[in-house]
Short mmCIF file of C-alpha atoms in Angstrom, two decimals:
data_model
loop_
_atom_site.label_atom_id
_atom_site.label_comp_id
_atom_site.label_asym_id
_atom_site.label_seq_id
_atom_site.Cartn_x
_atom_site.Cartn_y
_atom_site.Cartn_z
CA MET A 1 -2.04 138.78 76.83
CA ASN A 2 -5.18 137.08 77.23
CA ILE A 3 -5.13 133.56 79.03
CA LEU A 4 -7.48 131.30 79.23
CA LEU A 5 -8.07 129.52 82.13
CA THR A 6 -9.14 125.61 81.91
CA GLY A 7 -10.95 125.16 85.56
CA GLY A 8 -10.38 129.00 86.28
CA ALA A 9 -13.53 128.34 88.41
CA GLY A 10 -12.11 127.15 91.10
CA TYR A 11 -9.76 127.83 94.30
CA ILE A 12 -6.74 128.26 92.54
CA GLY A 13 -8.17 129.48 89.57
CA SER A 14 -9.86 132.27 90.69
CA HIS A 15 -7.13 134.25 93.01
CA THR A 16 -4.93 133.55 89.46
CA ALA A 17 -7.97 135.26 87.60
CA ILE A 18 -7.23 138.73 90.07
CA GLU A 19 -3.35 138.79 89.87
CA LEU A 20 -3.68 138.18 86.34
CA TYR A 21 -5.90 141.31 85.83
CA LYS A 22 -3.43 142.79 88.53
CA ALA A 23 -0.06 142.20 86.07
CA GLY A 24 -2.41 144.00 83.08
CA HIS A 25 -3.05 140.94 81.97
CA SER A 26 -6.81 139.65 80.62
CA ALA A 27 -8.78 136.47 81.74
CA VAL A 28 -10.67 133.90 79.60
CA VAL A 29 -12.28 130.92 82.04
CA VAL A 30 -13.49 127.50 81.03
CA ASP A 31 -15.72 126.01 83.39
CA ASN A 32 -17.12 122.30 84.08
CA LEU A 33 -18.19 123.35 87.61
CA SER A 34 -17.71 119.76 88.48
CA ASN A 35 -16.43 121.49 91.84
CA SER A 36 -16.60 125.00 91.63
CA ASN A 37 -19.33 127.90 90.75
CA PRO A 38 -19.27 130.72 90.08
CA GLU A 39 -19.79 133.63 92.99
CA SER A 40 -15.93 133.23 92.62
CA LEU A 41 -15.74 134.87 89.17
CA ARG A 42 -18.08 137.01 89.95
CA ARG A 43 -16.37 137.62 93.54
CA ALA A 44 -13.08 138.09 91.21
CA GLY A 45 -14.38 141.06 88.85
CA ARG A 46 -15.56 142.90 91.49
CA ILE A 47 -12.03 142.86 93.05
CA VAL A 48 -10.16 144.08 89.93
CA GLY A 49 -12.93 146.38 89.48
CA ARG A 50 -14.49 143.92 86.02
CA GLU A 51 -16.13 140.97 85.19
CA ILE A 52 -14.22 138.81 83.96
CA PRO A 53 -15.39 136.82 80.78
CA PHE A 54 -17.02 133.29 82.01
CA VAL A 55 -17.68 129.99 79.45
CA ARG A 56 -19.45 127.05 80.73
CA ALA A 57 -18.23 123.97 79.17
CA ASP A 58 -15.76 120.29 80.26
CA VAL A 59 -12.28 121.09 77.99
CA ARG A 60 -12.99 117.28 76.95
CA ASP A 61 -15.73 119.15 74.71
CA ARG A 62 -14.18 119.58 70.94
CA GLU A 63 -16.46 121.81 70.30
CA ALA A 64 -16.90 123.90 72.59
CA MET A 65 -12.94 124.53 72.90
CA ASP A 66 -12.83 125.74 69.21
CA ARG A 67 -15.78 127.94 69.94
CA VAL A 68 -13.73 129.82 72.49
CA PHE A 69 -10.54 129.29 70.70
CA GLY A 70 -12.03 130.65 67.50
CA GLU A 71 -14.05 133.24 70.01
CA ASN A 72 -11.13 134.40 72.19
CA ARG A 73 -7.24 135.61 71.45
CA ILE A 74 -6.03 133.65 72.91
CA ASP A 75 -2.27 134.30 73.54
CA ALA A 76 -1.25 131.74 76.37
CA VAL A 77 -3.21 128.98 78.73
CA ILE A 78 -3.17 128.25 82.18
CA HIS A 79 -4.17 124.80 81.82
CA PHE A 80 -5.74 123.93 86.51
CA ALA A 81 -8.81 121.56 85.08
CA GLY A 82 -8.85 118.69 85.76
CA LEU A 83 -9.96 116.01 89.52
CA LYS A 84 -8.01 116.39 92.08
CA ALA A 85 -8.56 114.04 94.96
CA VAL A 86 -5.70 111.96 96.27
CA GLY A 87 -7.90 109.75 98.13
CA GLU A 88 -10.52 110.04 95.56
CA SER A 89 -8.43 109.18 92.75
CA VAL A 90 -7.54 105.66 94.77
CA GLU A 91 -11.05 104.30 94.84
CA LYS A 92 -11.67 106.08 91.30
CA PRO A 93 -8.93 105.40 88.83
CA LEU A 94 -10.06 104.69 86.26
CA GLU A 95 -12.35 108.25 85.70
CA TYR A 96 -9.26 110.05 86.98
CA TYR A 97 -7.11 108.81 84.29
CA GLU A 98 -10.10 109.62 82.22
CA ASN A 99 -11.12 112.44 83.32
CA ASN A 100 -8.02 114.19 83.09
CA MET A 101 -5.84 112.98 79.95
CA ASN A 102 -7.76 113.86 77.59
CA ALA A 103 -9.41 116.92 78.86
CA THR A 104 -6.01 118.18 78.04
CA PHE A 105 -5.99 115.32 74.87
CA VAL A 106 -8.59 118.02 73.37
CA LEU A 107 -7.20 121.46 74.71
CA LEU A 108 -3.90 121.03 73.13
CA GLU A 109 -5.16 119.96 70.16
CA ALA A 110 -7.82 122.62 69.77
CA MET A 111 -4.42 124.96 70.88
CA ARG A 112 -2.43 123.98 67.98
CA SER A 113 -5.65 124.15 65.76
CA HIS A 114 -5.11 127.69 66.33
CA GLY A 115 -2.02 128.16 66.57
CA CYS A 116 -1.54 128.92 69.81
CA LYS A 117 1.78 127.10 71.76
CA ASN A 118 1.77 128.64 75.17
CA ILE A 119 1.42 126.17 78.32
CA ILE A 120 1.74 126.10 81.94
CA PHE A 121 0.62 123.09 83.22
CA SER A 122 -1.08 123.37 86.97
CA SER A 123 0.86 119.82 88.10
CA SER A 124 1.98 119.05 91.32
CA ALA A 125 4.64 118.00 93.80
CA THR A 126 3.12 114.32 93.81
CA VAL A 127 4.82 113.36 90.32
CA TYR A 128 8.12 112.68 92.64
CA GLY A 129 6.33 109.80 94.71
CA ASP A 130 8.06 109.44 97.77
CA PRO A 131 10.69 112.13 97.05
CA GLN A 132 14.53 110.48 96.94
CA ILE A 133 15.88 114.57 98.62
CA ILE A 134 14.57 116.98 100.98
CA PRO A 135 13.96 119.12 99.92
CA ILE A 136 13.13 118.61 96.76
CA THR A 137 14.56 121.18 93.41
CA GLU A 138 13.78 120.65 89.96
CA GLU A 139 16.76 117.74 89.74
CA CYS A 140 14.79 115.66 92.37
CA PRO A 141 13.95 112.43 90.04
CA LYS A 142 10.75 111.76 89.45
CA GLY A 143 9.44 108.86 91.64
CA HIS A 144 7.22 106.17 91.29
CA CYS A 145 3.77 108.22 92.17
CA THR A 146 1.61 107.14 94.72
CA ASN A 147 -2.14 108.13 93.64
CA PRO A 148 -3.62 107.54 89.67
CA TYR A 149 -3.50 111.38 91.08
CA GLY A 150 -0.26 111.96 90.50
CA GLN A 151 0.46 109.83 88.00
CA THR A 152 -1.82 112.28 85.66
CA LYS A 153 -0.23 115.19 86.29
CA SER A 154 3.37 112.90 86.32
CA MET A 155 2.15 111.68 82.51
CA LEU A 156 0.31 114.31 80.92
CA GLU A 157 3.95 116.18 82.35
CA GLU A 158 5.76 113.88 79.59
CA VAL A 159 3.15 114.48 76.75
CA LEU A 160 3.53 118.23 77.11
CA MET A 161 8.03 118.14 76.96
CA ASP A 162 6.49 115.49 73.89
CA VAL A 163 4.81 117.81 72.49
CA GLN A 164 7.72 121.20 72.50
CA ARG A 165 10.21 118.69 71.61
CA ALA A 166 8.49 117.86 68.59
CA ASP A 167 7.54 121.25 68.13
CA ARG A 168 9.99 124.10 68.82
CA GLU A 169 7.42 126.71 69.30
CA TRP A 170 5.27 125.55 71.63
CA ASN A 171 6.75 126.68 75.18
CA VAL A 172 5.51 124.73 77.53
CA ILE A 173 5.79 125.94 81.55
CA LEU A 174 5.72 122.63 84.34
CA LEU A 175 4.63 124.07 87.94
CA ARG A 176 4.70 121.95 91.18
CA TYR A 177 2.52 122.39 93.47
CA PHE A 178 2.74 122.43 97.26
CA ASN A 179 0.14 121.88 99.47
CA PRO A 180 -1.88 125.91 98.09
CA ILE A 181 -3.61 126.95 101.33
CA GLY A 182 -5.16 129.84 102.37
CA ALA A 183 -7.41 132.58 100.97
CA HIS A 184 -8.11 136.43 99.36
CA PRO A 185 -7.37 139.21 102.11
CA SER A 186 -10.23 139.72 101.32
CA GLY A 187 -12.24 137.07 103.25
CA THR A 188 -14.46 137.16 99.64
CA MET A 189 -13.34 134.42 98.27
CA GLY A 190 -11.84 130.92 99.38
CA GLU A 191 -12.01 127.38 99.53
CA ASN A 192 -14.70 125.79 98.49
CA PRO A 193 -15.06 122.11 98.34
CA ASN A 194 -18.15 120.20 97.86
CA GLY A 195 -19.36 118.03 100.12
CA ILE A 196 -16.66 116.51 102.78
CA PRO A 197 -13.55 118.10 102.31
CA ASN A 198 -10.18 115.98 101.07
CA ASN A 199 -7.30 118.84 101.68
CA LEU A 200 -6.21 119.65 105.36
CA MET A 201 -7.25 123.36 105.79
CA PRO A 202 -10.59 124.11 105.25
CA TYR A 203 -11.70 120.45 106.96
CA ILE A 204 -10.22 122.03 109.88
CA THR A 205 -11.93 125.48 109.50
CA GLN A 206 -15.58 124.00 108.85
CA THR A 207 -14.61 121.82 112.63
CA ALA A 208 -14.11 125.54 113.82
CA VAL A 209 -17.26 127.10 112.44
CA GLY A 210 -19.07 123.81 113.67
CA ILE A 211 -19.81 122.19 109.96
CA ARG A 212 -17.96 118.95 110.87
CA LYS A 213 -17.33 117.35 114.28
CA GLU A 214 -13.99 117.18 114.37
CA LEU A 215 -11.31 117.28 112.54
CA GLY A 216 -9.70 113.81 111.17
CA VAL A 217 -6.05 113.26 111.03
CA PHE A 218 -4.73 110.77 109.28
CA GLY A 219 -1.85 108.66 110.78
CA ASN A 220 0.32 109.14 113.40
CA ASP A 221 3.00 107.53 113.45
CA TYR A 222 5.05 109.05 110.28
CA ASP A 223 8.59 109.57 110.50
CA THR A 224 7.77 112.83 111.27
CA HIS A 225 8.31 115.66 114.97
CA ASP A 226 5.35 114.66 115.99
CA GLY A 227 4.54 111.21 113.96
CA THR A 228 1.92 113.33 111.45
CA GLY A 229 2.92 114.48 107.81
CA VAL A 230 4.65 116.83 106.80
CA ARG A 231 3.53 119.28 103.58
CA ASP A 232 5.13 122.76 102.18
CA TYR A 233 1.73 125.06 102.73
CA ILE A 234 1.80 127.83 100.31
CA HIS A 235 -0.54 129.99 100.36
CA VAL A 236 -3.04 130.95 97.45
CA CYS A 237 -2.07 134.38 96.22
CA ASP A 238 1.22 133.49 96.69
CA LEU A 239 0.88 130.61 94.18
CA ALA A 240 -1.67 132.28 92.51
CA ALA A 241 1.40 135.54 91.66
CA GLY A 242 3.86 132.11 90.67
CA HIS A 243 1.74 131.48 87.86
CA VAL A 244 2.14 135.48 86.30
CA ALA A 245 5.06 135.62 86.55
CA ALA A 246 5.96 132.51 84.47
CA LEU A 247 4.13 134.21 81.63
CA LYS A 248 8.10 135.86 81.84
CA ALA A 249 9.51 132.41 80.68
CA ILE A 250 6.62 131.65 78.07
CA GLU A 251 7.40 135.89 76.83
CA ARG A 252 11.12 135.10 76.54
CA LYS A 253 10.73 131.34 74.53
CA CYS A 254 11.62 129.05 77.24
CA GLY A 255 10.87 126.04 75.19
CA ILE A 256 10.43 123.47 78.16
CA GLY A 257 10.68 125.39 81.69
CA ILE A 258 9.91 123.35 85.23
CA TYR A 259 9.67 125.99 89.04
CA ASN A 260 8.94 124.67 91.98
CA LEU A 261 6.07 126.69 93.55
CA GLY A 262 6.50 126.51 97.34
CA THR A 263 8.15 128.54 100.31
CA GLY A 264 10.65 125.88 101.69
CA HIS A 265 9.57 125.97 104.52
CA GLY A 266 7.85 121.75 105.91
CA TYR A 267 5.13 122.26 108.50
CA SER A 268 3.10 119.31 109.96
CA VAL A 269 -0.35 117.93 110.17
CA LEU A 270 -0.20 118.84 114.43
CA ASP A 271 1.91 122.69 113.22
CA VAL A 272 -0.43 123.33 111.06
CA VAL A 273 -3.42 122.93 113.32
CA ARG A 274 -1.54 124.83 116.31
CA ALA A 275 -0.80 128.03 114.52
CA PHE A 276 -4.98 128.24 113.08
CA VAL A 277 -5.55 127.71 117.01
CA LYS A 278 -2.78 130.90 118.12
CA VAL A 279 -3.93 133.04 115.33
CA ASN A 280 -7.83 132.92 115.29
CA GLY A 281 -8.40 131.58 118.72
CA VAL A 282 -10.35 129.27 118.14
CA GLU A 283 -10.42 125.71 119.39
CA VAL A 284 -10.46 122.98 116.56
CA PRO A 285 -10.78 119.45 118.05
CA TYR A 286 -9.39 116.27 115.95
CA SER A 287 -8.85 113.05 116.36
CA ILE A 288 -6.07 110.43 114.76
CA LYS A 289 -7.19 107.79 112.36
CA PRO A 290 -5.73 105.29 109.97
CA ARG A 291 -3.41 106.45 107.55
CA ARG A 292 -4.98 106.91 104.09
CA ALA A 293 -4.02 105.37 100.56
CA GLY A 294 -1.24 107.52 98.86
CA ASP A 295 0.05 109.63 100.95
CA ILE A 296 3.98 110.12 102.15
CA ALA A 297 5.56 111.10 105.31
CA THR A 298 7.29 114.11 104.24
CA CYS A 299 7.55 116.59 101.00
CA TYR A 300 8.78 119.68 101.17
CA CYS A 301 10.75 121.58 98.49
CA ASN A 302 13.40 124.35 97.74
CA PRO A 303 11.94 126.54 95.85
CA ALA A 304 15.68 128.95 94.36
CA LYS A 305 15.17 127.79 91.03
CA ALA A 306 11.20 130.23 90.74
CA LYS A 307 12.86 133.20 92.66
CA ALA A 308 16.30 133.04 90.51
CA GLU A 309 14.65 132.86 87.13
CA LEU A 310 11.01 134.12 87.07
CA GLY A 311 11.90 136.54 90.23
CA TRP A 312 8.99 134.73 92.94
CA GLU A 313 9.00 133.88 96.04
CA ALA A 314 6.11 132.61 98.77
CA LYS A 315 5.44 136.24 100.77
CA TYR A 316 3.87 134.52 103.59
CA GLY A 317 3.74 132.70 106.00
CA ILE A 318 1.84 129.84 107.72
CA GLU A 319 0.33 132.13 110.18
CA GLU A 320 -0.67 134.88 107.63
CA MET A 321 -2.81 131.31 105.57
CA CYS A 322 -4.59 129.95 109.09
CA ARG A 323 -5.20 134.41 108.94
CA ASP A 324 -7.14 134.34 106.09
CA SER A 325 -8.18 130.78 105.28
CA TRP A 326 -10.38 130.85 108.98
CA ASN A 327 -11.10 135.07 107.87
CA TRP A 328 -13.16 133.35 105.05
CA GLN A 329 -14.78 130.30 106.46
CA LYS A 330 -16.17 132.56 109.14
CA ASN A 331 -17.70 135.14 106.74
CA ASN A 332 -18.80 132.55 104.52
CA PRO A 333 -19.93 129.54 106.84
CA GLU A 334 -22.03 128.31 103.68
CA GLY A 335 -19.29 128.82 101.51
CA TYR A 336 -20.66 130.63 98.24
#
């Protein structure tokens, strides 16, 4: 299949491009490079042994999206494009709603116009809000999202399901990610945030390499084993492979499919810091900061449905995630 990756130059998108080519598919990437770097695709291309087609465009640009579909045979779309920082979304809700919602509306209109009715949506565990059950299954009710980023994901899930219910030719896969970390084992690709990182692992690696003075741990008074937030961290290569597995559901005309992508194990912030120090032999100074708005105490999943229906499960543990993250950062201290 030939897959359009929106936001495909980003962290998860570029790793997914590699997994697609490894599985015999091909890809076209559209990205406005607002929070990514085209070097990620050049390096991905070297890994797969061919150049990955890239179009620099904003998914909100209707004419650009029409050109992409008009000039390429697109069998399915994996929709990554969107703003994604929880804390920033609390500070800039209007920007998050405008960007994430409008990009998806324009994309869906272009898909419909060109007869492409297969989409895998990059959703998030944030749609569960403060979850009613742990570990979280796909049957867990969606909760009140504690931040605008999560709200956009939850609302877009509803939009996509409504589109499919109105036209049964559509196949819609909602992949609810937990917390991707890690990097490609080659050490040539990894998470490369602009400015101060919003996610845990790049902050750890930038502290370890000397870019940051110390790691800020936001809250140590949660109801967890050490007071810091517990999350389900998943290696980015495992997450990327989950998208390839999801294409199997599209091929069998699944209609609507909803899957958690995580390991099923919860690790606290300090668990991750200790694992990083143990595996890599480098110190990570940290200090406790106030809780961040929009954060919850515990969030990890039961990934059994993805294994049963897609034949997918995570292969990497927390030590491999820490090893590959450091391998990327120490080999690329300034990122791309």
